[in-house]
Structures are given as structure tokens and as C-alpha cells.
C-alpha positions as protocol buffer text, in pm:
chain_id: "A"
residue {
  index: 1
  type: UNK
  ca { x: 1430 y: 351 z: -94 }
}
residue {
  index: 2
  type: UNK
  ca { x: 1697 y: 383 z: -359 }
}
residue {
  index: 3
  type: UNK
  ca { x: 1708 y: 690 z: -580 }
}
residue {
  index: 4
  type: UNK
  ca { x: 1557 y: 1025 z: -497 }
}
residue {
  index: 5
  type: UNK
  ca { x: 1478 y: 1063 z: -128 }
}
residue {
  index: 6
  type: UNK
  ca { x: 1157 y: 1244 z: -219 }
}
residue {
  index: 7
  type: UNK
  ca { x: 1002 y: 946 z: -399 }
}
residue {
  index: 8
  type: UNK
  ca { x: 788 y: 688 z: -222 }
}
residue {
  index: 9
  type: UNK
  ca { x: 586 y: 438 z: -420 }
}
residue {
  index: 10
  type: UNK
  ca { x: 227 y: 365 z: -324 }
}
residue {
  index: 11
  type: UNK
  ca { x: 299 y: 16 z: -190 }
}
residue {
  index: 12
  type: UNK
  ca { x: 559 y: 139 z: 60 }
}
residue {
  index: 13
  type: UNK
  ca { x: 334 y: 424 z: 174 }
}
residue {
  index: 14
  type: UNK
  ca { x: 33 y: 193 z: 212 }
}
residue {
  index: 15
  type: UNK
  ca { x: 237 y: -63 z: 410 }
}
residue {
  index: 16
  type: UNK
  ca { x: 389 y: 200 z: 641 }
}
residue {
  index: 17
  type: UNK
  ca { x: 54 y: 366 z: 714 }
}
residue {
  index: 18
  type: UNK
  ca { x: -129 y: 38 z: 780 }
}
residue {
  index: 19
  type: UNK
  ca { x: 147 y: -72 z: 1022 }
}
residue {
  index: 20
  type: UNK
  ca { x: 147 y: 256 z: 1214 }
}
residue {
  index: 21
  type: UNK
  ca { x: -213 y: 380 z: 1181 }
}
residue {
  index: 22
  type: UNK
  ca { x: -451 y: 81 z: 1158 }
}
residue {
  index: 23
  type: UNK
  ca { x: -806 y: 146 z: 1040 }
}
residue {
  index: 24
  type: UNK
  ca { x: -715 y: 393 z: 766 }
}
residue {
  index: 25
  type: UNK
  ca { x: -753 y: 410 z: 390 }
}
residue {
  index: 26
  type: UNK
  ca { x: -458 y: 527 z: 181 }
}
residue {
  index: 27
  type: UNK
  ca { x: -522 y: 688 z: -158 }
}
residue {
  index: 28
  type: UNK
  ca { x: -186 y: 730 z: -330 }
}
residue {
  index: 29
  type: UNK
  ca { x: -93 y: 988 z: -589 }
}
residue {
  index: 30
  type: UNK
  ca { x: -73 y: 745 z: -880 }
}
residue {
  index: 31
  type: UNK
  ca { x: -256 y: 649 z: -1095 }
}
residue {
  index: 32
  type: UNK
  ca { x: -493 y: 942 z: -1035 }
}
residue {
  index: 33
  type: UNK
  ca { x: -223 y: 1214 z: -1018 }
}
residue {
  index: 34
  type: UNK
  ca { x: -446 y: 1422 z: -792 }
}
residue {
  index: 35
  type: UNK
  ca { x: -288 y: 1393 z: -449 }
}
residue {
  index: 36
  type: UNK
  ca { x: -209 y: 1146 z: -174 }
}
residue {
  index: 37
  type: UNK
  ca { x: -450 y: 1116 z: 119 }
}
residue {
  index: 38
  type: UNK
  ca { x: -475 y: 914 z: 441 }
}
residue {
  index: 39
  type: UNK
  ca { x: -841 y: 885 z: 544 }
}
residue {
  index: 40
  type: UNK
  ca { x: -986 y: 752 z: 870 }
}
residue {
  index: 41
  type: UNK
  ca { x: -1202 y: 455 z: 770 }
}
residue {
  index: 42
  type: UNK
  ca { x: -1498 y: 504 z: 1004 }
}
residue {
  index: 43
  type: UNK
  ca { x: -1547 y: 880 z: 989 }
}
residue {
  index: 44
  type: UNK
  ca { x: -1396 y: 982 z: 656 }
}
residue {
  index: 45
  type: UNK
  ca { x: -1178 y: 1241 z: 831 }
}
residue {
  index: 46
  type: UNK
  ca { x: -867 y: 1334 z: 632 }
}
residue {
  index: 47
  type: UNK
  ca { x: -573 y: 1262 z: 860 }
}
residue {
  index: 48
  type: UNK
  ca { x: -291 y: 1351 z: 620 }
}
residue {
  index: 49
  type: UNK
  ca { x: -290 y: 1516 z: 279 }
}
residue {
  index: 50
  type: UNK
  ca { x: -9 y: 1597 z: 36 }
}
residue {
  index: 51
  type: UNK
  ca { x: 62 y: 1669 z: -328 }
}
residue {
  index: 52
  type: UNK
  ca { x: 305 y: 1374 z: -333 }
}
residue {
  index: 53
  type: UNK
  ca { x: 343 y: 1048 z: -143 }
}
residue {
  index: 54
  type: UNK
  ca { x: 667 y: 1187 z: 3 }
}
residue {
  index: 55
  type: UNK
  ca { x: 482 y: 1477 z: 168 }
}
residue {
  index: 56
  type: UNK
  ca { x: 266 y: 1231 z: 362 }
}
residue {
  index: 57
  type: UNK
  ca { x: 570 y: 1023 z: 463 }
}
residue {
  index: 58
  type: UNK
  ca { x: 743 y: 1342 z: 574 }
}
residue {
  index: 59
  type: UNK
  ca { x: 443 y: 1437 z: 791 }
}
residue {
  index: 60
  type: UNK
  ca { x: 424 y: 1086 z: 939 }
}
residue {
  index: 61
  type: UNK
  ca { x: 792 y: 1048 z: 1019 }
}
residue {
  index: 62
  type: UNK
  ca { x: 855 y: 1402 z: 1148 }
}
residue {
  index: 63
  type: UNK
  ca { x: 524 y: 1540 z: 1279 }
}
residue {
  index: 64
  type: UNK
  ca { x: 701 y: 1813 z: 1481 }
}
residue {
  index: 65
  type: UNK
  ca { x: 826 y: 1981 z: 1167 }
}
residue {
  index: 66
  type: UNK
  ca { x: 554 y: 2195 z: 1017 }
}
residue {
  index: 67
  type: UNK
  ca { x: 618 y: 2332 z: 667 }
}
residue {
  index: 68
  type: UNK
  ca { x: 609 y: 2709 z: 645 }
}
residue {
  index: 69
  type: UNK
  ca { x: 304 y: 2847 z: 470 }
}
residue {
  index: 70
  type: UNK
  ca { x: 189 y: 3186 z: 361 }
}
residue {
  index: 71
  type: UNK
  ca { x: -43 y: 3358 z: 603 }
}
residue {
  index: 72
  type: UNK
  ca { x: -398 y: 3267 z: 509 }
}
residue {
  index: 73
  type: UNK
  ca { x: -719 y: 3418 z: 636 }
}
residue {
  index: 74
  type: UNK
  ca { x: -851 y: 3222 z: 933 }
}
residue {
  index: 75
  type: UNK
  ca { x: -1187 y: 3048 z: 882 }
}
residue {
  index: 76
  type: UNK
  ca { x: -1484 y: 3152 z: 1092 }
}
residue {
  index: 77
  type: UNK
  ca { x: -1544 y: 2793 z: 1200 }
}
residue {
  index: 78
  type: UNK
  ca { x: -1274 y: 2531 z: 1246 }
}
residue {
  index: 79
  type: UNK
  ca { x: -1435 y: 2233 z: 1075 }
}
residue {
  index: 80
  type: UNK
  ca { x: -1189 y: 1958 z: 978 }
}
residue {
  index: 81
  type: UNK
  ca { x: -1227 y: 1836 z: 619 }
}
residue {
  index: 82
  type: UNK
  ca { x: -1409 y: 1508 z: 581 }
}
residue {
  index: 83
  type: UNK
  ca { x: -1496 y: 1279 z: 294 }
}
residue {
  index: 84
  type: UNK
  ca { x: -1793 y: 1051 z: 267 }
}
residue {
  index: 85
  type: UNK
  ca { x: -1608 y: 730 z: 181 }
}
residue {
  index: 86
  type: UNK
  ca { x: -1922 y: 557 z: 51 }
}
residue {
  index: 87
  type: UNK
  ca { x: -1997 y: 844 z: -188 }
}
residue {
  index: 88
  type: UNK
  ca { x: -1635 y: 857 z: -302 }
}
residue {
  index: 89
  type: UNK
  ca { x: -1633 y: 479 z: -361 }
}
residue {
  index: 90
  type: UNK
  ca { x: -1966 y: 496 z: -546 }
}
residue {
  index: 91
  type: UNK
  ca { x: -1845 y: 773 z: -777 }
}
residue {
  index: 92
  type: UNK
  ca { x: -1518 y: 593 z: -848 }
}
residue {
  index: 93
  type: UNK
  ca { x: -1701 y: 266 z: -925 }
}
residue {
  index: 94
  type: UNK
  ca { x: -1946 y: 445 z: -1156 }
}
residue {
  index: 95
  type: UNK
  ca { x: -1662 y: 612 z: -1345 }
}
residue {
  index: 96
  type: UNK
  ca { x: -1478 y: 279 z: -1379 }
}
residue {
  index: 97
  type: UNK
  ca { x: -1796 y: 116 z: -1510 }
}
residue {
  index: 98
  type: UNK
  ca { x: -1848 y: 397 z: -1764 }
}
residue {
  index: 99
  type: UNK
  ca { x: -1493 y: 352 z: -1892 }
}
residue {
  index: 100
  type: UNK
  ca { x: -1531 y: -29 z: -1914 }
}
residue {
  index: 101
  type: UNK
  ca { x: -1854 y: 10 z: -2111 }
}
residue {
  index: 102
  type: UNK
  ca { x: -1684 y: 256 z: -2346 }
}
residue {
  index: 103
  type: UNK
  ca { x: -1385 y: 18 z: -2385 }
}
residue {
  index: 104
  type: UNK
  ca { x: -1621 y: -270 z: -2467 }
}
residue {
  index: 105
  type: UNK
  ca { x: -1790 y: -57 z: -2733 }
}
residue {
  index: 106
  type: UNK
  ca { x: -1454 y: 48 z: -2882 }
}
residue {
  index: 107
  type: UNK
  ca { x: -1338 y: -316 z: -2892 }
}
residue {
  index: 108
  type: UNK
  ca { x: -1645 y: -425 z: -3088 }
}
residue {
  index: 109
  type: UNK
  ca { x: -1831 y: -586 z: -2799 }
}
residue {
  index: 110
  type: UNK
  ca { x: -1546 y: -811 z: -2683 }
}
residue {
  index: 111
  type: UNK
  ca { x: -1556 y: -917 z: -2318 }
}
residue {
  index: 112
  type: UNK
  ca { x: -1330 y: -706 z: -2095 }
}
residue {
  index: 113
  type: UNK
  ca { x: -1188 y: -857 z: -1775 }
}
residue {
  index: 114
  type: UNK
  ca { x: -1009 y: -684 z: -1487 }
}
residue {
  index: 115
  type: UNK
  ca { x: -705 y: -883 z: -1367 }
}
residue {
  index: 116
  type: UNK
  ca { x: -573 y: -840 z: -1013 }
}
residue {
  index: 117
  type: UNK
  ca { x: -213 y: -840 z: -887 }
}
residue {
  index: 118
  type: UNK
  ca { x: -157 y: -1031 z: -561 }
}
residue {
  index: 119
  type: UNK
  ca { x: -535 y: -1059 z: -521 }
}
residue {
  index: 120
  type: UNK
  ca { x: -570 y: -701 z: -394 }
}
residue {
  index: 121
  type: UNK
  ca { x: -533 y: -428 z: -653 }
}
residue {
  index: 122
  type: UNK
  ca { x: -625 y: -421 z: -1023 }
}
residue {
  index: 123
  type: UNK
  ca { x: -319 y: -474 z: -1241 }
}
residue {
  index: 124
  type: UNK
  ca { x: -455 y: -476 z: -1595 }
}
residue {
  index: 125
  type: UNK
  ca { x: -764 y: -490 z: -1813 }
}
residue {
  index: 126
  type: UNK
  ca { x: -775 y: -766 z: -2074 }
}
residue {
  index: 127
  type: UNK
  ca { x: -1007 y: -712 z: -2368 }
}
residue {
  index: 128
  type: UNK
  ca { x: -979 y: -972 z: -2643 }
}
residue {
  index: 129
  type: UNK
  ca { x: -613 y: -1002 z: -2749 }
}
residue {
  index: 130
  type: UNK
  ca { x: -520 y: -669 z: -2587 }
}
residue {
  index: 131
  type: UNK
  ca { x: -389 y: -609 z: -2235 }
}
residue {
  index: 132
  type: UNK
  ca { x: -406 y: -256 z: -2095 }
}
residue {
  index: 133
  type: UNK
  ca { x: -186 y: -162 z: -1798 }
}
residue {
  index: 134
  type: UNK
  ca { x: -75 y: 169 z: -1650 }
}
residue {
  index: 135
  type: UNK
  ca { x: 234 y: 133 z: -1868 }
}
residue {
  index: 136
  type: UNK
  ca { x: 41 y: 106 z: -2193 }
}
residue {
  index: 137
  type: UNK
  ca { x: -110 y: -153 z: -2424 }
}
residue {
  index: 138
  type: UNK
  ca { x: 27 y: -499 z: -2507 }
}
residue {
  index: 139
  type: UNK
  ca { x: -97 y: -745 z: -2768 }
}
residue {
  index: 140
  type: UNK
  ca { x: -118 y: -1103 z: -2637 }
}
residue {
  index: 141
  type: UNK
  ca { x: 33 y: -1363 z: -2866 }
}
residue {
  index: 142
  type: UNK
  ca { x: 210 y: -1096 z: -3072 }
}
residue {
  index: 143
  type: UNK
  ca { x: 579 y: -1052 z: -3142 }
}
residue {
  index: 144
  type: UNK
  ca { x: 798 y: -1023 z: -2834 }
}
residue {
  index: 145
  type: UNK
  ca { x: 539 y: -1187 z: -2609 }
}
residue {
  index: 146
  type: UNK
  ca { x: 672 y: -1461 z: -2381 }
}
């Protein structure tokens, strides 16, 4: 990837993980800005975790190299972290629905539609003459619109 070697976009990370570790779910750092996670689909076990997408790519491409950490107290039981994917999906869907309802109220009851890019991932929300993307808001039919 051109530019900083420590930057990997979500599409590249998702493609690399699905080619090399089939049956996983990839949650990238953006747009949530929480962290990047590779989750085993069936069990919910966290396979890889990192603050940035690059940290996961670094762990995948050079698994022998372990980053140095401060000494931490050892847990009494070695239980690997797991996520309940259904609960996580349910909570995410509920939050999205809450925000869509609030957007509809703010727009005076206009119908809001989620548009998808390449048929897979949401790209924008269209509500009346306004289009909302991760980059900001755009007015359809306004000046500078193609």
C-alpha cells in the first residue's frame, strides 16, 4: 500500500483475512474508532486484536514476532476472550435503528434509506434531499452536484 507502511484500510485487511483465515469476521477500526478485531465466526473467539488495522496485519504476517509488553499479573484461570456474535450484532442493529429513528425525526418525518456500495457494506444514508456519508453531508441537486 502506498504511503505510510503502518496504514491498512479495512477493505485490504478484510480481503487478506478472508483469503488466509476462512470462516472469520473482521471488524475494522473505522468507522467505529474502537479497535480492529478478527473473530472466529462459529465460536466468537477473538483470534486477533489490535488498536489499529496495521497491528492485526503485523500479527498475521509475522506471528513469530511478539511485541514486548510490561509484566502483567497472571490471571488465575486462562480463559480466552470470546464475544457472543449474535448479541453483538443485535446491539449494533438496535443502535443503528435508534439513530435512524432519530434522523427521521430530525428530518421532519422524511423517509431515510440506507444505500449499499458493491452490494455488501452500507455506503450512505439518504434522507430527503440530503446524503450522509462517513465524509459528511451532501445536498442532492444542489450546487456542485454532478
